[in-house]
PDB file of C-alpha atoms and ligand atoms in Angstrom:
ATOM      1  CA  UNK A   1     -49.418 144.824-139.180  1.00 49.00           C
ATOM      2  CA  UNK A   2     -53.121 144.937-139.967  1.00 50.00           C
ATOM      3  CA  UNK A   3     -54.657 147.760-141.938  1.00 54.00           C
ATOM      4  CA  UNK A   4     -57.931 148.552-140.221  1.00 54.00           C
ATOM      5  CA  UNK A   5     -58.711 151.605-142.304  1.00 54.00           C
ATOM      6  CA  UNK A   6     -61.364 151.078-144.983  1.00 60.00           C
ATOM      7  CA  UNK A   7     -61.345 153.153-148.199  1.00 62.00           C
ATOM      8  CA  UNK A   8     -64.365 155.132-146.937  1.00 63.00           C
ATOM      9  CA  UNK A   9     -62.492 156.027-143.761  1.00 73.00           C
ATOM     10  CA  UNK A  10     -59.514 157.121-145.805  1.00 79.00           C
ATOM     11  CA  UNK A  11     -61.776 159.356-147.874  1.00 83.00           C
ATOM     12  CA  UNK A  12     -63.106 161.186-144.802  1.00 92.00           C
ATOM     13  CA  UNK A  13     -59.655 161.485-143.259  1.00 97.00           C
ATOM     14  CA  UNK A  14     -58.911 163.258-141.007  1.00 98.00           C
ATOM     15  CA  UNK A  15     -61.883 163.232-138.639  1.00 97.00           C
ATOM     16  CA  UNK A  16     -59.852 163.876-135.477  1.00 97.00           C
ATOM     17  CA  UNK A  17     -56.537 165.385-134.417  1.00 98.00           C
ATOM     18  CA  UNK A  18     -53.271 163.953-135.728  1.00 98.00           C
ATOM     19  CA  UNK A  19     -50.188 163.275-133.601  1.00 98.00           C
ATOM     20  CA  UNK A  20     -46.854 164.329-135.081  1.00 98.00           C
ATOM     21  CA  UNK A  21     -43.972 162.702-133.233  1.00 98.00           C
ATOM     22  CA  UNK A  22     -40.796 164.790-133.168  1.00 98.00           C
ATOM     23  CA  UNK A  23     -37.865 162.558-132.166  1.00 98.00           C
ATOM     24  CA  UNK A  24     -35.883 165.369-130.470  1.00 98.00           C
ATOM     25  CA  UNK A  25     -36.419 168.008-127.800  1.00 98.00           C
ATOM     26  CA  UNK A  26     -38.553 171.082-128.367  1.00 97.00           C
ATOM     27  CA  UNK A  27     -36.755 174.115-129.771  1.00 96.00           C
ATOM     28  CA  UNK A  28     -34.370 172.152-132.013  1.00 97.00           C
ATOM     29  CA  UNK A  29     -34.360 172.166-135.824  1.00 98.00           C
ATOM     30  CA  UNK A  30     -36.690 169.190-136.334  1.00 98.00           C
ATOM     31  CA  UNK A  31     -39.203 170.567-133.837  1.00 98.00           C
ATOM     32  CA  UNK A  32     -39.069 174.061-135.330  1.00 98.00           C
ATOM     33  CA  UNK A  33     -39.544 172.833-138.918  1.00 98.00           C
ATOM     34  CA  UNK A  34     -42.325 170.420-137.903  1.00 98.00           C
ATOM     35  CA  UNK A  35     -44.184 173.181-136.055  1.00 98.00           C
ATOM     36  CA  UNK A  36     -43.905 175.698-138.896  1.00 98.00           C
ATOM     37  CA  UNK A  37     -45.145 173.272-141.569  1.00 98.00           C
ATOM     38  CA  UNK A  38     -47.777 171.354-139.565  1.00 98.00           C
ATOM     39  CA  UNK A  39     -49.269 174.636-138.357  1.00 98.00           C
ATOM     40  CA  UNK A  40     -50.267 175.302-141.965  1.00 98.00           C
ATOM     41  CA  UNK A  41     -51.125 171.659-142.773  1.00 98.00           C
ATOM     42  CA  UNK A  42     -53.633 171.637-139.906  1.00 98.00           C
ATOM     43  CA  UNK A  43     -55.548 174.489-141.561  1.00 98.00           C
ATOM     44  CA  UNK A  44     -55.682 172.593-144.857  1.00 98.00           C
ATOM     45  CA  UNK A  45     -56.723 169.330-143.212  1.00 98.00           C
ATOM     46  CA  UNK A  46     -59.231 170.936-140.852  1.00 98.00           C
ATOM     47  CA  UNK A  47     -57.854 169.119-137.811  1.00 98.00           C
ATOM     48  CA  UNK A  48     -55.187 170.011-135.308  1.00 98.00           C
ATOM     49  CA  UNK A  49     -51.765 168.386-135.496  1.00 98.00           C
ATOM     50  CA  UNK A  50     -50.338 167.830-132.035  1.00 98.00           C
ATOM     51  CA  UNK A  51     -46.554 167.756-131.739  1.00 98.00           C
ATOM     52  CA  UNK A  52     -45.254 165.111-129.335  1.00 98.00           C
ATOM     53  CA  UNK A  53     -41.533 165.347-128.528  1.00 98.00           C
ATOM     54  CA  UNK A  54     -40.243 161.837-127.768  1.00 97.00           C
ATOM     55  CA  UNK A  55     -36.513 161.935-127.058  1.00 96.00           C
ATOM     56  CA  UNK A  56     -33.645 159.483-126.676  1.00 91.00           C
ATOM     57  CA  UNK A  57     -30.993 157.450-128.508  1.00 94.00           C
ATOM     58  CA  UNK A  58     -30.385 159.998-131.259  1.00 96.00           C
ATOM     59  CA  UNK A  59     -34.059 160.014-132.256  1.00 97.00           C
ATOM     60  CA  UNK A  60     -34.247 156.232-132.721  1.00 97.00           C
ATOM     61  CA  UNK A  61     -36.469 155.619-129.656  1.00 97.00           C
ATOM     62  CA  UNK A  62     -39.233 157.783-131.112  1.00 98.00           C
ATOM     63  CA  UNK A  63     -38.750 156.459-134.614  1.00 98.00           C
ATOM     64  CA  UNK A  64     -39.133 152.852-133.407  1.00 98.00           C
ATOM     65  CA  UNK A  65     -42.339 153.896-131.674  1.00 98.00           C
ATOM     66  CA  UNK A  66     -43.665 155.579-134.816  1.00 98.00           C
ATOM     67  CA  UNK A  67     -42.877 152.469-136.867  1.00 98.00           C
ATOM     68  CA  UNK A  68     -45.183 150.464-134.591  1.00 98.00           C
ATOM     69  CA  UNK A  69     -48.001 153.005-134.396  1.00 98.00           C
ATOM     70  CA  UNK A  70     -51.383 152.218-135.962  1.00 97.00           C
ATOM     71  CA  UNK A  71     -51.117 152.923-139.679  1.00 97.00           C
ATOM     72  CA  UNK A  72     -54.281 154.983-139.952  1.00 97.00           C
ATOM     73  CA  UNK A  73     -52.784 158.420-140.630  1.00 98.00           C
ATOM     74  CA  UNK A  74     -53.282 159.649-137.067  1.00 98.00           C
ATOM     75  CA  UNK A  75     -49.691 159.069-135.961  1.00 98.00           C
ATOM     76  CA  UNK A  76     -46.891 160.510-138.080  1.00 98.00           C
ATOM     77  CA  UNK A  77     -43.240 161.360-137.474  1.00 98.00           C
ATOM     78  CA  UNK A  78     -40.956 164.122-138.657  1.00 98.00           C
ATOM     79  CA  UNK A  79     -37.726 162.241-139.196  1.00 98.00           C
ATOM     80  CA  UNK A  80     -34.477 163.257-140.826  1.00 98.00           C
ATOM     81  CA  UNK A  81     -31.172 162.282-142.349  1.00 98.00           C
ATOM     82  CA  UNK A  82     -30.198 160.743-139.000  1.00 98.00           C
ATOM     83  CA  UNK A  83     -33.280 158.779-137.960  1.00 98.00           C
ATOM     84  CA  UNK A  84     -34.119 157.669-141.498  1.00 98.00           C
ATOM     85  CA  UNK A  85     -30.654 157.001-142.923  1.00 98.00           C
ATOM     86  CA  UNK A  86     -27.522 157.364-140.768  1.00 97.00           C
ATOM     87  CA  UNK A  87     -29.010 155.373-137.853  1.00 97.00           C
ATOM     88  CA  UNK A  88     -29.048 152.226-140.024  1.00 97.00           C
ATOM     89  CA  UNK A  89     -25.272 151.623-140.070  1.00 96.00           C
ATOM     90  CA  UNK A  90     -24.755 153.061-136.563  1.00 95.00           C
ATOM     91  CA  UNK A  91     -27.257 150.783-134.793  1.00 95.00           C
ATOM     92  CA  UNK A  92     -26.893 147.146-135.907  1.00 93.00           C
ATOM     93  CA  UNK A  93     -29.961 146.273-133.782  1.00 95.00           C
ATOM     94  CA  UNK A  94     -32.075 149.212-134.912  1.00 97.00           C
ATOM     95  CA  UNK A  95     -35.721 148.342-134.127  1.00 97.00           C
ATOM     96  CA  UNK A  96     -36.990 149.662-137.486  1.00 98.00           C
ATOM     97  CA  UNK A  97     -35.883 150.123-141.051  1.00 98.00           C
ATOM     98  CA  UNK A  98     -36.504 153.508-142.698  1.00 98.00           C
ATOM     99  CA  UNK A  99     -37.658 151.903-145.950  1.00 98.00           C
ATOM    100  CA  UNK A 100     -39.417 148.726-144.764  1.00 98.00           C
ATOM    101  CA  UNK A 101     -41.308 150.260-141.842  1.00 98.00           C
ATOM    102  CA  UNK A 102     -42.354 153.662-143.191  1.00 98.00           C
ATOM    103  CA  UNK A 103     -44.283 155.296-145.993  1.00 98.00           C
ATOM    104  CA  UNK A 104     -42.524 158.450-147.176  1.00 98.00           C
ATOM    105  CA  UNK A 105     -44.964 161.385-147.036  1.00 98.00           C
ATOM    106  CA  UNK A 106     -43.150 164.623-147.836  1.00 98.00           C
ATOM    107  CA  UNK A 107     -39.751 166.278-147.698  1.00 98.00           C
ATOM    108  CA  UNK A 108     -40.044 169.515-145.710  1.00 98.00           C
ATOM    109  CA  UNK A 109     -36.656 171.200-145.766  1.00 98.00           C
ATOM    110  CA  UNK A 110     -32.992 170.883-146.538  1.00 98.00           C
ATOM    111  CA  UNK A 111     -30.837 172.069-143.638  1.00 98.00           C
ATOM    112  CA  UNK A 112     -27.211 173.073-144.284  1.00 98.00           C
ATOM    113  CA  UNK A 113     -24.705 172.229-141.545  1.00 98.00           C
ATOM    114  CA  UNK A 114     -22.545 174.831-139.806  1.00 98.00           C
ATOM    115  CA  UNK A 115     -19.495 174.577-137.589  1.00 98.00           C
ATOM    116  CA  UNK A 116     -20.402 176.567-134.480  1.00 98.00           C
ATOM    117  CA  UNK A 117     -18.574 177.348-131.265  1.00 98.00           C
ATOM    118  CA  UNK A 118     -19.183 178.996-127.938  1.00 98.00           C
ATOM    119  CA  UNK A 119     -18.698 182.718-128.168  1.00 98.00           C
ATOM    120  CA  UNK A 120     -15.394 182.819-126.288  1.00 97.00           C
ATOM    121  CA  UNK A 121     -13.836 179.702-127.834  1.00 98.00           C
ATOM    122  CA  UNK A 122     -10.249 180.700-128.633  1.00 96.00           C
ATOM    123  CA  UNK A 123      -9.963 180.023-132.406  1.00 98.00           C
ATOM    124  CA  UNK A 124     -11.149 183.056-134.344  1.00 96.00           C
ATOM    125  CA  UNK A 125     -11.670 181.496-137.771  1.00 98.00           C
ATOM    126  CA  UNK A 126     -11.900 178.085-139.436  1.00 98.00           C
ATOM    127  CA  UNK A 127      -8.160 177.797-140.006  1.00 97.00           C
ATOM    128  CA  UNK A 128      -7.413 178.470-136.349  1.00 98.00           C
ATOM    129  CA  UNK A 129     -10.240 176.113-135.372  1.00 98.00           C
ATOM    130  CA  UNK A 130      -8.715 173.282-137.401  1.00 97.00           C
ATOM    131  CA  UNK A 131      -5.240 173.865-135.904  1.00 97.00           C
ATOM    132  CA  UNK A 132      -6.690 174.116-132.397  1.00 97.00           C
ATOM    133  CA  UNK A 133      -8.778 170.939-132.662  1.00 96.00           C
ATOM    134  CA  UNK A 134      -5.823 169.011-134.065  1.00 96.00           C
ATOM    135  CA  UNK A 135      -3.586 170.182-131.215  1.00 96.00           C
ATOM    136  CA  UNK A 136      -6.167 169.768-128.414  1.00 95.00           C
ATOM    137  CA  UNK A 137      -8.365 166.924-129.651  1.00 87.00           C
ATOM    138  CA  UNK A 138      -8.753 165.168-126.279  1.00 87.00           C
ATOM    139  CA  UNK A 139      -9.410 168.387-124.385  1.00 93.00           C
ATOM    140  CA  UNK A 140     -12.215 169.862-126.483  1.00 96.00           C
ATOM    141  CA  UNK A 141     -15.793 168.674-126.458  1.00 95.00           C
ATOM    142  CA  UNK A 142     -18.445 168.664-129.138  1.00 96.00           C
ATOM    143  CA  UNK A 143     -22.150 168.763-128.295  1.00 98.00           C
ATOM    144  CA  UNK A 144     -24.531 166.577-130.296  1.00 98.00           C
ATOM    145  CA  UNK A 145     -28.060 165.185-130.195  1.00 98.00           C
ATOM    146  CA  UNK A 146     -27.181 161.527-129.628  1.00 97.00           C
ATOM    147  CA  UNK A 147     -25.606 158.786-131.745  1.00 96.00           C
ATOM    148  CA  UNK A 148     -27.139 158.850-135.208  1.00 96.00           C
ATOM    149  CA  UNK A 149     -28.425 162.412-134.953  1.00 98.00           C
ATOM    150  CA  UNK A 150     -27.495 164.884-137.672  1.00 98.00           C
ATOM    151  CA  UNK A 151     -25.213 166.844-135.355  1.00 98.00           C
ATOM    152  CA  UNK A 152     -23.407 163.649-134.321  1.00 97.00           C
ATOM    153  CA  UNK A 153     -22.999 162.304-137.842  1.00 97.00           C
ATOM    154  CA  UNK A 154     -21.929 165.680-139.268  1.00 97.00           C
ATOM    155  CA  UNK A 155     -19.183 166.103-136.675  1.00 96.00           C
ATOM    156  CA  UNK A 156     -18.118 162.466-137.234  1.00 94.00           C
ATOM    157  CA  UNK A 157     -17.531 163.421-140.860  1.00 95.00           C
ATOM    158  CA  UNK A 158     -15.569 166.471-139.779  1.00 96.00           C
ATOM    159  CA  UNK A 159     -13.574 164.383-137.279  1.00 94.00           C
ATOM    160  CA  UNK A 160     -12.632 161.886-139.963  1.00 93.00           C
ATOM    161  CA  UNK A 161     -11.494 164.698-142.289  1.00 95.00           C
ATOM    162  CA  UNK A 162      -9.395 166.267-139.517  1.00 95.00           C
ATOM    163  CA  UNK A 163      -8.372 162.885-138.078  1.00 94.00           C
ATOM    164  CA  UNK A 164      -9.312 163.899-134.535  1.00 94.00           C
ATOM    165  CA  UNK A 165     -11.339 162.336-131.720  1.00 92.00           C
ATOM    166  CA  UNK A 166     -12.838 165.049-129.527  1.00 93.00           C
ATOM    167  CA  UNK A 167     -15.114 164.179-126.599  1.00 92.00           C
ATOM    168  CA  UNK A 168     -18.773 164.001-127.652  1.00 95.00           C
ATOM    169  CA  UNK A 169     -21.392 165.351-125.264  1.00 97.00           C
ATOM    170  CA  UNK A 170     -24.869 163.991-126.043  1.00 97.00           C
ATOM    171  CA  UNK A 171     -28.103 165.910-125.487  1.00 98.00           C
ATOM    172  CA  UNK A 172     -31.728 165.032-126.293  1.00 98.00           C
ATOM    173  CA  UNK A 173     -31.679 167.385-129.245  1.00 98.00           C
ATOM    174  CA  UNK A 174     -29.684 170.340-130.457  1.00 98.00           C
ATOM    175  CA  UNK A 175     -32.228 172.661-128.832  1.00 97.00           C
ATOM    176  CA  UNK A 176     -30.753 171.835-125.403  1.00 98.00           C
ATOM    177  CA  UNK A 177     -27.273 171.397-126.934  1.00 98.00           C
ATOM    178  CA  UNK A 178     -27.505 174.946-128.289  1.00 98.00           C
ATOM    179  CA  UNK A 179     -28.411 176.203-124.810  1.00 97.00           C
ATOM    180  CA  UNK A 180     -25.236 174.556-123.496  1.00 98.00           C
ATOM    181  CA  UNK A 181     -23.197 176.155-126.295  1.00 98.00           C
ATOM    182  CA  UNK A 182     -24.667 179.578-125.542  1.00 98.00           C
ATOM    183  CA  UNK A 183     -23.966 178.970-121.850  1.00 98.00           C
ATOM    184  CA  UNK A 184     -20.357 178.049-122.646  1.00 97.00           C
ATOM    185  CA  UNK A 185     -20.622 174.529-121.172  1.00 97.00           C
ATOM    186  CA  UNK A 186     -19.487 172.900-124.432  1.00 97.00           C
ATOM    187  CA  UNK A 187     -16.916 174.042-126.994  1.00 98.00           C
ATOM    188  CA  UNK A 188     -18.404 173.457-130.401  1.00 98.00           C
ATOM    189  CA  UNK A 189     -21.097 171.741-132.440  1.00 98.00           C
ATOM    190  CA  UNK A 190     -21.981 170.795-136.018  1.00 98.00           C
ATOM    191  CA  UNK A 191     -25.596 171.847-136.249  1.00 98.00           C
ATOM    192  CA  UNK A 192     -28.381 172.410-138.749  1.00 98.00           C
ATOM    193  CA  UNK A 193     -28.762 176.031-139.771  1.00 98.00           C
ATOM    194  CA  UNK A 194     -32.308 176.405-138.404  1.00 97.00           C
ATOM    195  CA  UNK A 195     -31.028 176.213-134.866  1.00 93.00           C
ATOM    196  CA  UNK A 196     -28.103 178.512-135.443  1.00 97.00           C
ATOM    197  CA  UNK A 197     -29.433 181.571-137.257  1.00 97.00           C
ATOM    198  CA  UNK A 198     -31.144 183.273-134.289  1.00 96.00           C
ATOM    199  CA  UNK A 199     -28.105 182.708-132.039  1.00 97.00           C
ATOM    200  CA  UNK A 200     -25.535 183.835-134.611  1.00 97.00           C
ATOM    201  CA  UNK A 201     -27.563 186.977-135.292  1.00 96.00           C
ATOM    202  CA  UNK A 202     -27.841 187.635-131.556  1.00 97.00           C
ATOM    203  CA  UNK A 203     -24.077 187.204-131.182  1.00 97.00           C
ATOM    204  CA  UNK A 204     -24.432 184.521-128.502  1.00 98.00           C
ATOM    205  CA  UNK A 205     -22.343 181.938-130.402  1.00 98.00           C
ATOM    206  CA  UNK A 206     -19.848 182.052-133.249  1.00 97.00           C
ATOM    207  CA  UNK A 207     -20.088 180.439-136.665  1.00 98.00           C
ATOM    208  CA  UNK A 208     -16.899 179.365-138.435  1.00 98.00           C
ATOM    209  CA  UNK A 209     -18.294 178.109-141.731  1.00 98.00           C
ATOM    210  CA  UNK A 210     -21.275 176.667-143.562  1.00 98.00           C
ATOM    211  CA  UNK A 211     -20.668 173.274-145.179  1.00 98.00           C
ATOM    212  CA  UNK A 212     -22.425 173.963-148.494  1.00 98.00           C
ATOM    213  CA  UNK A 213     -21.054 175.077-151.880  1.00 97.00           C
ATOM    214  CA  UNK A 214     -22.749 178.507-151.601  1.00 97.00           C
ATOM    215  CA  UNK A 215     -23.247 180.927-148.738  1.00 98.00           C
ATOM    216  CA  UNK A 216     -26.757 180.968-147.267  1.00 98.00           C
ATOM    217  CA  UNK A 217     -28.934 184.082-147.712  1.00 97.00           C
ATOM    218  CA  UNK A 218     -29.947 183.871-144.036  1.00 98.00           C
ATOM    219  CA  UNK A 219     -26.273 184.150-142.997  1.00 98.00           C
ATOM    220  CA  UNK A 220     -24.576 186.166-145.751  1.00 97.00           C
ATOM    221  CA  UNK A 221     -21.480 186.864-143.640  1.00 97.00           C
ATOM    222  CA  UNK A 222     -20.678 183.235-142.815  1.00 98.00           C
ATOM    223  CA  UNK A 223     -18.086 181.838-145.277  1.00 98.00           C
ATOM    224  CA  UNK A 224     -18.460 178.449-146.917  1.00 98.00           C
ATOM    225  CA  UNK A 225     -16.115 175.674-145.812  1.00 98.00           C
ATOM    226  CA  UNK A 226     -14.478 175.964-149.247  1.00 98.00           C
ATOM    227  CA  UNK A 227     -13.855 179.687-148.785  1.00 98.00           C
ATOM    228  CA  UNK A 228     -12.566 178.964-145.280  1.00 98.00           C
ATOM    229  CA  UNK A 229     -10.033 176.375-146.447  1.00 97.00           C
ATOM    230  CA  UNK A 230     -11.914 173.208-145.467  1.00 97.00           C
ATOM    231  CA  UNK A 231     -13.485 172.209-148.809  1.00 97.00           C
ATOM    232  CA  UNK A 232     -13.773 168.512-147.965  1.00 97.00           C
ATOM    233  CA  UNK A 233     -16.368 169.193-145.300  1.00 97.00           C
ATOM    234  CA  UNK A 234     -19.680 169.369-147.191  1.00 97.00           C
ATOM    235  CA  UNK A 235     -22.893 168.527-145.327  1.00 96.00           C
ATOM    236  CA  UNK A 236     -26.561 169.278-145.673  1.00 97.00           C
ATOM    237  CA  UNK A 237     -29.289 167.411-143.793  1.00 98.00           C
ATOM    238  CA  UNK A 238     -33.008 167.142-144.506  1.00 98.00           C
ATOM    239  CA  UNK A 239     -36.211 166.790-142.495  1.00 98.00           C
ATOM    240  CA  UNK A 240     -39.302 164.964-143.745  1.00 98.00           C
ATOM    241  CA  UNK A 241     -42.648 163.488-142.719  1.00 98.00           C
ATOM    242  CA  UNK A 242     -43.121 159.709-142.609  1.00 98.00           C
ATOM    243  CA  UNK A 243     -46.115 157.497-141.769  1.00 98.00           C
ATOM    244  CA  UNK A 244     -46.091 153.901-140.516  1.00 98.00           C
ATOM    245  CA  UNK A 245     -45.890 151.323-143.346  1.00 98.00           C
ATOM    246  CA  UNK A 246     -49.278 150.404-144.749  1.00 98.00           C
ATOM    247  CA  UNK A 247     -50.906 153.782-144.136  1.00 98.00           C
ATOM    248  CA  UNK A 248     -53.489 153.913-146.968  1.00 97.00           C
ATOM    249  CA  UNK A 249     -52.362 155.635-150.167  1.00 97.00           C
ATOM    250  CA  UNK A 250     -55.264 158.149-150.217  1.00 97.00           C
ATOM    251  CA  UNK A 251     -54.205 159.337-146.742  1.00 98.00           C
ATOM    252  CA  UNK A 252     -50.581 159.679-147.804  1.00 98.00           C
ATOM    253  CA  UNK A 253     -51.757 161.665-150.839  1.00 98.00           C
ATOM    254  CA  UNK A 254     -53.830 164.019-148.672  1.00 98.00           C
ATOM    255  CA  UNK A 255     -50.952 164.587-146.271  1.00 98.00           C
ATOM    256  CA  UNK A 256     -48.512 165.137-149.102  1.00 98.00           C
ATOM    257  CA  UNK A 257     -50.826 167.686-150.756  1.00 98.00           C
ATOM    258  CA  UNK A 258     -51.238 169.514-147.434  1.00 98.00           C
ATOM    259  CA  UNK A 259     -47.452 169.606-146.934  1.00 98.00           C
ATOM    260  CA  UNK A 260     -46.903 170.868-150.495  1.00 98.00           C
ATOM    261  CA  UNK A 261     -49.524 173.579-149.945  1.00 98.00           C
ATOM    262  CA  UNK A 262     -47.753 174.627-146.752  1.00 98.00           C
ATOM    263  CA  UNK A 263     -44.432 174.863-148.619  1.00 98.00           C
ATOM    264  CA  UNK A 264     -46.111 177.166-151.164  1.00 98.00           C
ATOM    265  CA  UNK A 265     -47.541 179.454-148.500  1.00 98.00           C
ATOM    266  CA  UNK A 266     -45.790 182.804-148.334  1.00 98.00           C
ATOM    267  CA  UNK A 267     -45.787 182.979-144.538  1.00 98.00           C
ATOM    268  CA  UNK A 268     -44.398 179.453-144.166  1.00 98.00           C
ATOM    269  CA  UNK A 269     -41.750 180.092-146.814  1.00 98.00           C
ATOM    270  CA  UNK A 270     -40.679 183.322-145.150  1.00 98.00           C
ATOM    271  CA  UNK A 271     -40.193 181.641-141.773  1.00 98.00           C
ATOM    272  CA  UNK A 272     -38.313 178.670-143.248  1.00 98.00           C
ATOM    273  CA  UNK A 273     -36.079 180.895-145.381  1.00 98.00           C
ATOM    274  CA  UNK A 274     -35.331 183.273-142.509  1.00 98.00           C
ATOM    275  CA  UNK A 275     -33.966 180.248-140.667  1.00 98.00           C
ATOM    276  CA  UNK A 276     -31.798 179.276-143.639  1.00 98.00           C
ATOM    277  CA  UNK A 277     -33.757 176.174-144.724  1.00 98.00           C
ATOM    278  CA  UNK A 278     -33.724 175.057-148.331  1.00 98.00           C
ATOM    279  CA  UNK A 279     -37.357 174.613-149.461  1.00 98.00           C
ATOM    280  CA  UNK A 280     -37.786 171.617-151.780  1.00 98.00           C
ATOM    281  CA  UNK A 281     -39.077 172.359-155.277  1.00 96.00           C
ATOM    282  CA  UNK A 282     -42.029 170.533-156.881  1.00 93.00           C
ATOM    283  CA  UNK A 283     -40.005 167.564-158.161  1.00 95.00           C
ATOM    284  CA  UNK A 284     -38.587 166.841-154.698  1.00 97.00           C
ATOM    285  CA  UNK A 285     -41.928 167.030-152.878  1.00 96.00           C
ATOM    286  CA  UNK A 286     -43.545 163.750-153.916  1.00 98.00           C
ATOM    287  CA  UNK A 287     -43.598 160.678-151.664  1.00 98.00           C
ATOM    288  CA  UNK A 288     -41.702 158.838-154.406  1.00 98.00           C
ATOM    289  CA  UNK A 289     -38.933 161.440-154.416  1.00 98.00           C
ATOM    290  CA  UNK A 290     -38.623 161.164-150.621  1.00 98.00           C
ATOM    291  CA  UNK A 291     -38.527 157.367-150.892  1.00 98.00           C
ATOM    292  CA  UNK A 292     -35.691 157.638-153.414  1.00 98.00           C
ATOM    293  CA  UNK A 293     -33.853 160.127-151.187  1.00 98.00           C
ATOM    294  CA  UNK A 294     -34.072 157.776-148.186  1.00 98.00           C
ATOM    295  CA  UNK A 295     -32.881 154.820-150.251  1.00 98.00           C
ATOM    296  CA  UNK A 296     -29.881 156.765-151.534  1.00 98.00           C
ATOM    297  CA  UNK A 297     -29.036 158.201-148.117  1.00 97.00           C
ATOM    298  CA  UNK A 298     -29.122 154.779-146.416  1.00 97.00           C
ATOM    299  CA  UNK A 299     -26.632 153.513-149.013  1.00 97.00           C
ATOM    300  CA  UNK A 300     -24.469 156.637-148.724  1.00 95.00           C
ATOM    301  CA  UNK A 301     -24.247 156.629-144.915  1.00 94.00           C
ATOM    302  CA  UNK A 302     -23.821 152.859-144.733  1.00 94.00           C
ATOM    303  CA  UNK A 303     -20.633 153.281-146.748  1.00 92.00           C
ATOM    304  CA  UNK A 304     -19.325 156.018-144.433  1.00 88.00           C
ATOM    305  CA  UNK A 305     -20.358 155.066-140.885  1.00 90.00           C
ATOM    306  CA  UNK A 306     -19.446 152.114-138.685  1.00 83.00           C
ATOM    307  CA  UNK A 307     -21.551 150.815-135.751  1.00 82.00           C
ATOM    308  CA  UNK A 308     -21.130 152.947-132.631  1.00 68.00           C
ATOM    309  CA  UNK A 309     -18.832 151.317-130.088  1.00 54.00           C
TER     310      UNK A 309
HETATM  311  C1  LIG B   1     -32.958 168.302-133.336  1.00 84.84           C
HETATM  312  O1  LIG B   1     -34.086 168.646-133.734  1.00 84.84           O
HETATM  313  O2  LIG B   1     -32.626 168.388-132.147  1.00 84.84           O
HETATM  314  C2  LIG B   1     -31.949 167.863-134.343  1.00 84.84           C
HETATM  315  O3  LIG B   1     -32.520 167.539-135.575  1.00 84.84           O
HETATM  316  C3  LIG B   1     -31.029 166.899-133.735  1.00 84.84           C
HETATM  317  C4  LIG B   1     -29.936 166.436-134.648  1.00 84.84           C
HETATM  318  O4  LIG B   1     -30.203 165.517-135.411  1.00 84.84           O
HETATM  319  O5  LIG B   1     -28.811 166.920-134.576  1.00 84.84           O
END
């Protein structure tokens, strides 16, 4: 991979619009977070940031494409715990490696996981849900965003805790999966909070529990999995910006500073918090901190997940 960008070019960066690949469908958590943050980053950088949704294979199609993009700062990707960690053990022939093929740019948001169901799904609380899933494992179906996506991996964790094997129904993102849940075409889903808050508040789906130690301020009435009697199920994902390996350090620094500025902006913070995201503090915002997070997450998920059959 050649680095065509000279230091002078890096200094003037950016002189044209930037493409931000989102590896899932529009309207899902990754897309929503990317749009909120890059909207502000574009003002700081003085160039537009164009979101390109590239779907398929749990986000790995787009991530492989981003890994091969020219490393000049004009193609970036918003990846997450799935594309940049859990996909490694799930896809033995993965066409990229999160650490070897990417420069970490900035962590954007932590996203707690919730157990959600269609509005008229019979179980009325987490305890009933657990009993129901155990008794009807082969009959129920769980929507997800493809093998290796956060929703897939989170429900795999839940399945292993409950020792059940429900039918998985893949979508190109949990934006469309959420539409199917609202429409009653699927039974339940393990999704990132960003996607769920508007629907829970509108009463179009039901939330059993949030898989974090504390309740979330955006959903004060949703009990934690511990409160609901399922303490083993703990899950929080994250979304972050990455650039192809070899993108010049001054460009990474500019992008990181623009992302950090966005995360300090009151309007951006309000929108992220309303959707239940956890905004990273200063220590977690550096490229180095994101690199360390990815490294740790690859190790963690590699110990938990087996290749998809
Ligand atoms: C999305 O944006 O659709 C999600 O991040 C998909 C997922 O990983 O569950």
